[in-house]
Amino acid sequence: MDDINPATGARIDTYETDTAADIEAALARAADAANDWRDRPIRERERHVAAAGDVLRENTQTYAELITAEMGKPITQARAEIEKCAAVCDHYATHASAYLQPDGHPSPAGADVQTVYEPLGPVLAVMPWNFPFWQVFRFAAPALAAGNVALLKHASNVPGCAEAIADVFEAAGLPAGVFQTLLVGADAVEDVIRDDRVRAATLTGSEPAGSAVAATAGETLKKTVLELGGSDPFVVLDDADVAAAAASGAWARTLNSGQSCIAAKRFIVHTDVYEAFRDAFVSEIDSLTVGDPTREETDVGPQASAAGLDTTHEQVRASVDAGATVVTGGQPSDREGAFYEPTVLTDVPAGCPADTEELFGPVAAVFEVPDEAAAIAKANATAFGLGASVWTADRDRGRRVARAMDAGCAYVNQPVTSDPRVPFGGIGRSGYGRELAGAGIRAFVNRKTLWVE
């Protein structure tokens, strides 16, 4: 695996991929470790998860610099990612025991009936490059606290992050085999899922990758959780605070250089405030600092790869050819590296890429709608269903509109986010299952009915 810095095109390092023998050894270690780890007291497992959070905090700058080098995230956002990983460790170190308390049920006299939560065993996690620490830790912290063991197949362009994460858990004192990294390509995933020692799988990534994992797991009757792409609507109603919505929307569209599944992507604006929002939004986009992701003032860094940049530009060109108007941006940046200009498209016609596809770069599509009903209809005119955001001065109205939008999570007067305290996941082409909170830790457990007469 060649590790390439997308901001410069320079090779960082080259990693040897694991052989078939390496994979077999890892699976054997995972199976052995699972038998011991599941029997450890949950308070002990919580302490190890808490220790992982401490390791992250002690090495925040080192890990942030690694993220920035491997996939181009601006350094301030990379530090925030590490801090969020530490927070999810704190959350499950504090709440895992409560989340996994047995649930009682009505029962006949003399009987005690409960649902108890027991770990499944080794779980394969297939993770993406865009949040190379966070995506892993939001799976690993609850899964490990619940008594499972983890095998990480990370994206091939962040091998350094993959190995660093394994080092975090080793430094946190986890026994050998409880968390392991497999440096393998996508072609190895199917065989790992089919292995009898692997009991479940989770994937965050593209729809094709999710479909492939789900198909293999389905054939072998194994539990899966999938968090896939999104084309999240950002609805601005006629009574919204336009300035606040524009500022938040610009941040929500360009966070991580636009490479986020839950980024605001389709801006759906009531006609009464359309021009005011468009102008304020474009002003916010144009004010962003694009450049070297290692500099503190940078807001938007490079795309994670040249291929990703090319895909984004092809989608923009196809949308413009179909009739969309470029208000700002619309081209790769005239600089070294995989940089794309923050872009705003208006007059977006139905059926073009900016209308129907996930734009995984700093490109916003802005739509004008005549009323609230049309805004809801446009928000739901997608096969995706990850997140949604609505902006209004009326909280009750916001609640009503949010309830009407087809998404796994909906936010009023706030951009979509993932928070350890609340369940996270999507519907439709955005996947299924839930991560985080109690739902997340119970995703990979056996919900066993225990009837004692």
Coordinates of C-alpha atoms in Angstrom, one line a residue:
M1 CA 0.0 0.0 0.0
D2 CA 1.5 3.3 -1.1
D3 CA 0.6 6.1 1.4
I4 CA 0.2 9.3 -0.5
N5 CA -0.2 12.9 0.8
P6 CA -3.1 14.3 -1.2
A7 CA -2.0 17.9 -0.6
T8 CA 1.4 17.4 -2.2
G9 CA 1.3 14.1 -4.1
A10 CA 4.3 12.9 -2.2
R11 CA 4.7 9.4 -0.9
I12 CA 4.6 9.2 2.9
D13 CA 5.4 5.5 3.2
T14 CA 4.8 2.1 1.7
Y15 CA 3.1 -0.7 3.8
E16 CA 3.2 -4.4 3.1
T17 CA -0.2 -5.9 2.9
D18 CA -1.1 -8.9 5.1
T19 CA -0.7 -12.3 3.6
A20 CA -3.3 -15.2 3.8
A21 CA -1.2 -16.6 6.6
D22 CA -1.3 -13.3 8.4
I23 CA -5.1 -13.2 8.1
E24 CA -5.4 -16.7 9.4
A25 CA -3.2 -15.9 12.4
A26 CA -5.3 -12.8 13.2
L27 CA -8.6 -14.8 13.0
A28 CA -7.2 -17.4 15.3
R29 CA -6.0 -14.8 17.8
A30 CA -9.4 -13.1 17.6
A31 CA -11.3 -16.3 18.3
D32 CA -9.0 -17.1 21.3
A33 CA -9.3 -13.6 22.7
A34 CA -13.1 -13.6 22.4
N35 CA -13.4 -16.5 24.8
D36 CA -11.5 -14.6 27.5
W37 CA -12.7 -11.0 26.8
R38 CA -16.4 -11.8 27.0
D39 CA -15.9 -13.2 30.5
R40 CA -14.1 -10.2 31.8
P41 CA -16.3 -8.0 34.1
I42 CA -17.8 -5.2 32.2
R43 CA -16.3 -2.7 34.6
E44 CA -12.9 -4.0 33.6
R45 CA -13.7 -3.6 29.9
E46 CA -15.0 -0.1 30.6
R47 CA -11.6 0.8 32.2
H48 CA -9.8 -0.3 29.1
V49 CA -12.0 1.8 26.9
A50 CA -11.5 4.8 29.2
A51 CA -7.7 4.2 29.0
A52 CA -8.0 4.4 25.2
G53 CA -9.5 7.8 25.6
D54 CA -6.6 8.9 27.7
V55 CA -4.1 7.7 25.2
L56 CA -5.9 9.6 22.5
R57 CA -5.8 12.8 24.5
E58 CA -2.1 12.4 25.4
N59 CA -1.3 12.1 21.7
T60 CA -3.9 14.4 20.1
Q61 CA -1.4 16.4 18.0
T62 CA 0.5 13.4 16.8
Y63 CA -2.6 11.6 15.6
A64 CA -4.1 14.7 14.1
E65 CA -1.0 15.3 12.0
L66 CA -1.2 11.7 10.8
I67 CA -4.8 12.2 9.7
T68 CA -3.9 15.5 7.9
A69 CA -0.9 13.9 6.1
E70 CA -2.8 10.8 4.9
M71 CA -6.1 12.2 3.8
G72 CA -5.8 16.0 3.9
K73 CA -8.1 17.0 6.7
P74 CA -7.4 20.6 7.9
I75 CA -5.4 20.2 11.1
T76 CA -7.9 22.0 13.4
Q77 CA -10.6 19.5 12.2
A78 CA -8.2 16.6 12.7
R79 CA -7.6 17.6 16.3
A80 CA -11.4 17.9 16.8
E81 CA -11.8 14.4 15.4
I82 CA -9.3 12.9 17.9
E83 CA -11.1 14.8 20.7
K84 CA -14.4 13.3 19.6
C85 CA -12.9 9.8 19.7
A86 CA -11.8 10.4 23.2
A87 CA -15.3 11.6 24.1
V88 CA -16.9 8.4 22.7
C89 CA -14.5 6.4 24.8
D90 CA -15.5 8.4 27.9
H91 CA -19.2 7.9 27.1
Y92 CA -19.1 4.1 26.9
A93 CA -16.6 3.9 29.8
T94 CA -19.3 5.6 31.8
H95 CA -22.6 4.2 30.4
A96 CA -21.9 0.7 29.0
S97 CA -22.9 -1.0 32.2
A98 CA -26.3 0.8 32.3
Y99 CA -26.9 0.2 28.6
L100 CA -26.4 -3.5 29.0
Q101 CA -28.4 -4.0 32.2
P102 CA -30.9 -6.9 31.8
D103 CA -34.4 -5.9 31.0
G104 CA -37.2 -7.5 33.0
H105 CA -40.5 -8.7 31.5
P106 CA -43.9 -9.6 33.0
S107 CA -43.9 -13.2 34.0
P108 CA -46.1 -15.8 35.8
A109 CA -45.8 -16.1 39.6
G110 CA -42.6 -17.8 40.6
A111 CA -40.8 -17.0 37.3
D112 CA -38.1 -14.4 36.6
V113 CA -37.9 -13.4 32.9
Q114 CA -35.2 -11.1 31.5
T115 CA -33.5 -10.1 28.3
V116 CA -29.8 -10.3 28.9
Y117 CA -27.2 -8.9 26.5
E118 CA -24.2 -11.1 25.6
P119 CA -21.4 -10.4 23.1
L120 CA -21.3 -12.1 19.7
G121 CA -17.6 -12.5 19.3
P122 CA -15.2 -11.3 16.6
V123 CA -16.7 -8.5 14.5
L124 CA -15.2 -7.2 11.2
A125 CA -15.3 -3.5 10.8
V126 CA -14.7 -2.2 7.2
M127 CA -14.0 1.5 7.6
P128 CA -13.5 4.6 5.3
W129 CA -10.8 7.2 5.0
N130 CA -12.9 10.4 5.5
F131 CA -12.9 10.3 9.3
P132 CA -10.2 7.7 9.8
F133 CA -10.2 7.7 13.6
W134 CA -13.8 8.6 14.4
Q135 CA -15.5 6.0 12.2
V136 CA -13.4 3.3 13.9
F137 CA -13.9 4.5 17.5
R138 CA -17.6 5.0 17.2
F139 CA -17.8 1.3 16.4
A140 CA -14.9 0.0 18.6
A141 CA -15.7 1.8 21.9
P142 CA -19.2 0.2 22.3
A143 CA -18.3 -3.1 20.6
L144 CA -15.3 -3.7 22.9
A145 CA -17.2 -2.5 26.0
A146 CA -19.9 -5.0 25.2
G147 CA -17.4 -7.9 25.2
N148 CA -16.8 -8.3 21.5
V149 CA -13.4 -8.3 19.8
A150 CA -12.7 -6.3 16.7
L151 CA -10.9 -6.9 13.4
L152 CA -10.4 -3.6 11.4
K153 CA -10.1 -3.5 7.7
H154 CA -9.4 0.2 7.1
A155 CA -9.3 2.1 3.8
S156 CA -6.1 1.5 1.8
N157 CA -5.1 5.2 1.8
V158 CA -4.9 5.5 5.6
P159 CA -2.7 2.6 6.6
G160 CA -0.8 4.7 9.1
C161 CA -4.1 5.6 10.9
A162 CA -5.1 2.0 11.0
E163 CA -1.8 1.0 12.7
A164 CA -2.0 4.0 15.0
I165 CA -5.5 3.0 16.2
A166 CA -4.2 -0.6 17.0
D167 CA -1.4 1.1 19.0
V168 CA -3.9 3.1 21.0
F169 CA -5.7 0.0 22.2
E170 CA -2.4 -1.8 22.9
A171 CA -1.3 1.2 25.0
A172 CA -4.7 1.1 26.7
G173 CA -3.9 -2.4 28.0
L174 CA -6.2 -4.5 25.9
P175 CA -5.2 -8.2 25.8
A176 CA -3.6 -9.4 22.6
G177 CA -6.2 -10.2 19.9
V178 CA -9.0 -8.0 21.3
F179 CA -8.4 -5.3 18.6
Q180 CA -6.4 -6.1 15.4
T181 CA -5.8 -4.3 12.1
L182 CA -5.8 -6.2 8.8
L183 CA -3.8 -4.4 6.2
V184 CA -5.6 -5.9 3.2
G185 CA -7.4 -4.8 0.1
A186 CA -11.1 -5.0 -0.5
D187 CA -10.7 -8.3 -2.3
A188 CA -10.0 -10.0 1.1
V189 CA -13.2 -8.9 2.8
E190 CA -15.5 -11.5 1.5
D191 CA -13.4 -14.4 2.7
V192 CA -13.0 -12.9 6.2
I193 CA -16.8 -12.4 6.5
R194 CA -17.4 -16.0 5.4
D195 CA -15.0 -17.3 8.1
D196 CA -17.0 -19.1 10.8
R197 CA -14.9 -17.3 13.5
V198 CA -16.3 -13.9 12.4
R199 CA -19.8 -13.4 13.8
A200 CA -20.8 -10.1 12.4
A201 CA -19.7 -7.1 10.3
T202 CA -20.1 -3.4 10.1
L203 CA -19.3 -1.1 7.2
T204 CA -19.2 2.7 6.8
G205 CA -18.6 3.6 3.1
S206 CA -20.1 3.6 -0.3
E207 CA -23.4 1.9 -1.4
P208 CA -21.6 -0.7 -3.6
A209 CA -19.3 -1.7 -0.8
G210 CA -22.2 -1.9 1.6
S211 CA -24.2 -4.0 -0.8
A212 CA -21.2 -6.4 -1.2
V213 CA -20.7 -6.8 2.5
A214 CA -24.5 -7.2 3.1
A215 CA -24.8 -9.9 0.4
T216 CA -21.9 -12.0 1.8
A217 CA -23.1 -11.6 5.4
G218 CA -26.6 -12.5 4.3
E219 CA -25.5 -15.7 2.7
T220 CA -23.8 -16.7 5.9
L221 CA -26.6 -15.3 8.1
K222 CA -24.5 -12.8 10.0
K223 CA -25.6 -9.5 11.5
T224 CA -24.6 -6.3 9.8
V225 CA -24.8 -2.6 10.4
L226 CA -24.3 -0.3 7.4
E227 CA -23.7 3.4 7.3
L228 CA -23.6 4.5 3.7
G229 CA -23.8 7.7 1.7
G230 CA -26.1 10.6 2.0
S231 CA -27.6 13.5 0.1
D232 CA -28.8 15.4 3.1
P233 CA -31.3 18.2 2.7
F234 CA -30.8 21.5 4.4
V235 CA -34.2 23.2 4.4
V236 CA -34.4 27.0 5.0
L237 CA -38.0 28.2 5.6
D238 CA -39.4 31.7 5.2
D239 CA -39.1 32.6 8.9
A240 CA -35.5 31.3 9.4
D241 CA -32.6 33.4 10.6
V242 CA -31.0 33.6 7.2
A243 CA -27.6 34.8 8.4
A244 CA -27.3 31.9 10.9
A245 CA -28.5 29.4 8.4
A246 CA -26.0 30.6 5.7
A247 CA -23.1 30.5 8.1
S248 CA -24.0 27.1 9.5
G249 CA -24.8 25.8 6.0
A250 CA -21.4 26.8 4.6
W251 CA -19.7 25.0 7.5
A252 CA -21.9 21.9 7.1
R253 CA -21.2 21.7 3.4
T254 CA -17.4 22.2 3.5
L255 CA -16.5 20.4 6.8
N256 CA -13.8 17.8 6.0
S257 CA -13.4 19.5 2.6
G258 CA -16.9 18.4 1.7
Q259 CA -16.1 14.7 2.2
S260 CA -18.7 13.7 4.8
C261 CA -21.8 11.4 4.5
I262 CA -23.8 13.8 6.7
A263 CA -22.7 17.0 5.1
A264 CA -25.5 19.3 4.0
K265 CA -25.6 18.8 0.3
R266 CA -29.0 19.9 -1.1
F267 CA -30.0 23.4 0.1
I268 CA -33.7 23.8 -0.2
V269 CA -34.8 27.4 0.3
H270 CA -38.2 29.1 0.5
T271 CA -38.7 31.6 -2.2
D272 CA -39.3 34.5 0.2
V273 CA -35.8 34.2 1.5
Y274 CA -34.1 32.5 -1.4
E275 CA -32.1 35.5 -2.7
A276 CA -31.1 36.6 0.7
F277 CA -29.9 33.2 1.7
R278 CA -28.1 32.5 -1.7
D279 CA -26.2 35.8 -1.4
A280 CA -25.2 35.2 2.2
F281 CA -24.4 31.6 1.6
V282 CA -22.1 32.4 -1.4
S283 CA -20.4 35.1 0.7
E284 CA -19.7 32.6 3.5
I285 CA -18.4 30.0 1.0
D286 CA -16.1 32.6 -0.7
S287 CA -14.7 33.7 2.7
L288 CA -13.3 30.2 3.4
T289 CA -9.6 29.7 3.4
V290 CA -8.5 27.0 1.0
G291 CA -4.9 25.7 1.3
D292 CA -2.3 23.8 3.2
P293 CA -4.2 21.6 5.6
T294 CA -1.3 21.7 8.1
R295 CA -1.9 25.5 8.6
E296 CA -4.2 26.6 11.5
E297 CA -6.1 29.1 9.4
T298 CA -7.1 26.6 6.7
D299 CA -10.8 25.8 6.4
V300 CA -10.8 23.6 3.3
G301 CA -8.0 21.2 2.4
P302 CA -7.5 18.9 -0.5
Q303 CA -9.7 16.0 -1.6
A304 CA -8.4 12.8 -0.2
S305 CA -7.2 11.6 -3.7
A306 CA -6.9 12.7 -7.2
A307 CA -9.5 10.2 -8.2
G308 CA -12.0 11.8 -5.8
L309 CA -11.3 15.2 -7.2
D310 CA -11.9 13.9 -10.7
T311 CA -15.2 12.3 -9.7
T312 CA -16.4 15.6 -8.1
H313 CA -15.5 17.6 -11.2
E314 CA -17.2 15.2 -13.5
Q315 CA -20.4 15.5 -11.5
V316 CA -20.2 19.3 -11.6
R317 CA -19.6 19.4 -15.3
A318 CA -22.4 17.0 -16.0
S319 CA -24.8 19.1 -13.9
V320 CA -23.7 22.3 -15.7
D321 CA -24.1 20.7 -19.0
A322 CA -27.7 19.8 -17.9
G323 CA -28.4 23.4 -17.1
A324 CA -27.1 24.2 -13.6
T325 CA -25.5 27.6 -13.0
V326 CA -22.1 27.9 -11.3
V327 CA -22.3 30.9 -8.9
T328 CA -18.9 30.4 -7.4
G329 CA -16.1 27.8 -7.9
G330 CA -16.7 25.0 -10.3
Q331 CA -13.1 24.0 -11.0
P332 CA -10.1 22.2 -9.6
S333 CA -8.0 24.7 -7.8
D334 CA -4.9 26.1 -9.6
R335 CA -2.5 24.7 -7.1
E336 CA -0.4 21.6 -6.4
G337 CA -2.5 18.8 -4.9
A338 CA -6.0 17.5 -5.1
F339 CA -7.8 20.7 -4.3
Y340 CA -11.3 21.6 -5.5
E341 CA -12.8 25.1 -5.3
P342 CA -15.7 25.4 -2.9
T343 CA -18.6 25.5 -5.3
V344 CA -22.2 26.7 -5.3
L345 CA -24.7 25.6 -8.0
T346 CA -28.1 27.0 -8.6
D347 CA -30.8 26.4 -11.2
V348 CA -30.1 22.7 -10.7
P349 CA -32.3 20.6 -13.1
A350 CA -34.0 17.4 -12.0
G351 CA -32.1 14.3 -12.7
C352 CA -28.6 15.7 -13.0
P353 CA -25.8 14.5 -10.6
A354 CA -26.1 17.5 -8.3
D355 CA -29.8 16.6 -7.9
T356 CA -29.7 12.9 -7.5
E357 CA -26.2 11.8 -6.6
E358 CA -24.0 12.2 -3.5
L359 CA -21.5 15.0 -4.1
F360 CA -18.5 14.0 -2.0
G361 CA -16.6 17.3 -2.3
P362 CA -17.2 21.0 -1.4
V363 CA -20.1 21.4 -3.8
A364 CA -23.5 22.8 -2.8
A365 CA -26.7 22.5 -4.8
V366 CA -29.2 25.3 -4.0
F367 CA -32.9 24.9 -4.9
E368 CA -35.7 27.4 -4.7
V369 CA -39.2 26.2 -3.5
P370 CA -42.5 28.0 -3.2
D371 CA -43.7 26.8 0.2
E372 CA -43.2 24.4 3.1
A373 CA -45.0 21.5 1.4
A374 CA -42.7 21.8 -1.6
A375 CA -39.6 21.9 0.6
I376 CA -40.6 18.7 2.3
A377 CA -41.3 17.1 -1.1
K378 CA -37.9 18.1 -2.4
A379 CA -36.1 17.0 0.7
N380 CA -37.7 13.6 0.3
A381 CA -37.0 13.3 -3.4
T382 CA -33.9 11.2 -2.9
A383 CA -33.1 7.5 -2.5
F384 CA -30.8 8.4 0.4
G385 CA -32.0 8.9 3.9
L386 CA -29.2 9.6 6.3
G387 CA -29.7 13.1 7.9
A388 CA -31.8 16.2 7.4
S389 CA -31.8 19.7 8.8
V390 CA -34.5 22.4 8.9
W391 CA -34.2 26.1 9.8
T392 CA -37.1 28.1 11.2
A393 CA -37.9 30.5 14.0
D394 CA -40.8 28.3 15.1
R395 CA -39.7 25.3 17.0
D396 CA -43.0 23.5 16.7
R397 CA -43.0 24.1 12.9
G398 CA -39.4 22.8 12.8
R399 CA -40.4 19.7 14.7
R400 CA -43.3 19.1 12.3
V401 CA -41.2 19.5 9.2
A402 CA -38.4 17.4 10.6
R403 CA -40.9 14.6 11.4
A404 CA -42.1 14.7 7.8
M405 CA -38.6 14.2 6.3
D406 CA -37.5 10.7 5.5
A407 CA -34.1 10.3 7.3
G408 CA -32.5 8.4 10.1
C409 CA -31.9 11.7 12.0
A410 CA -33.3 15.2 11.6
Y411 CA -32.1 18.4 13.3
V412 CA -33.9 21.7 13.8
N413 CA -31.7 24.9 13.6
Q414 CA -28.6 22.8 13.8
P415 CA -26.6 20.9 11.1
V416 CA -26.7 17.1 11.2
T417 CA -24.1 15.6 13.5
S418 CA -23.2 12.4 15.2
D419 CA -23.2 12.4 19.0
P420 CA -22.3 9.5 21.3
R421 CA -25.4 10.2 23.4
V422 CA -28.0 9.6 20.6
P423 CA -28.5 6.8 18.0
F424 CA -27.1 7.5 14.5
G425 CA -27.8 5.8 11.2
G426 CA -29.9 6.0 8.0
I427 CA -32.6 4.5 5.9
G428 CA -32.9 3.7 2.2
R429 CA -29.6 3.8 0.3
S430 CA -28.0 5.3 3.4
G431 CA -28.0 1.9 5.1
Y432 CA -29.5 0.3 8.1
G433 CA -28.9 -0.3 11.8
R434 CA -27.8 2.2 14.4
E435 CA -24.6 3.2 16.0
L436 CA -23.9 5.2 19.2
A437 CA -25.9 5.5 22.4
G438 CA -27.7 2.4 23.8
A439 CA -28.7 1.3 20.3
G440 CA -25.1 1.2 19.2
I441 CA -23.7 -0.9 22.0
R442 CA -26.6 -3.3 21.6
A443 CA -26.0 -3.6 17.8
F444 CA -23.6 -6.6 18.2
V445 CA -25.0 -8.5 21.1
N446 CA -27.2 -11.6 21.5
R447 CA -30.5 -10.3 23.1
K448 CA -31.0 -13.5 25.0
T449 CA -34.3 -14.3 26.8
L450 CA -33.5 -15.8 30.1
W451 CA -36.5 -17.5 31.8
V452 CA -35.9 -18.8 35.4
E453 CA -38.8 -20.8 36.9

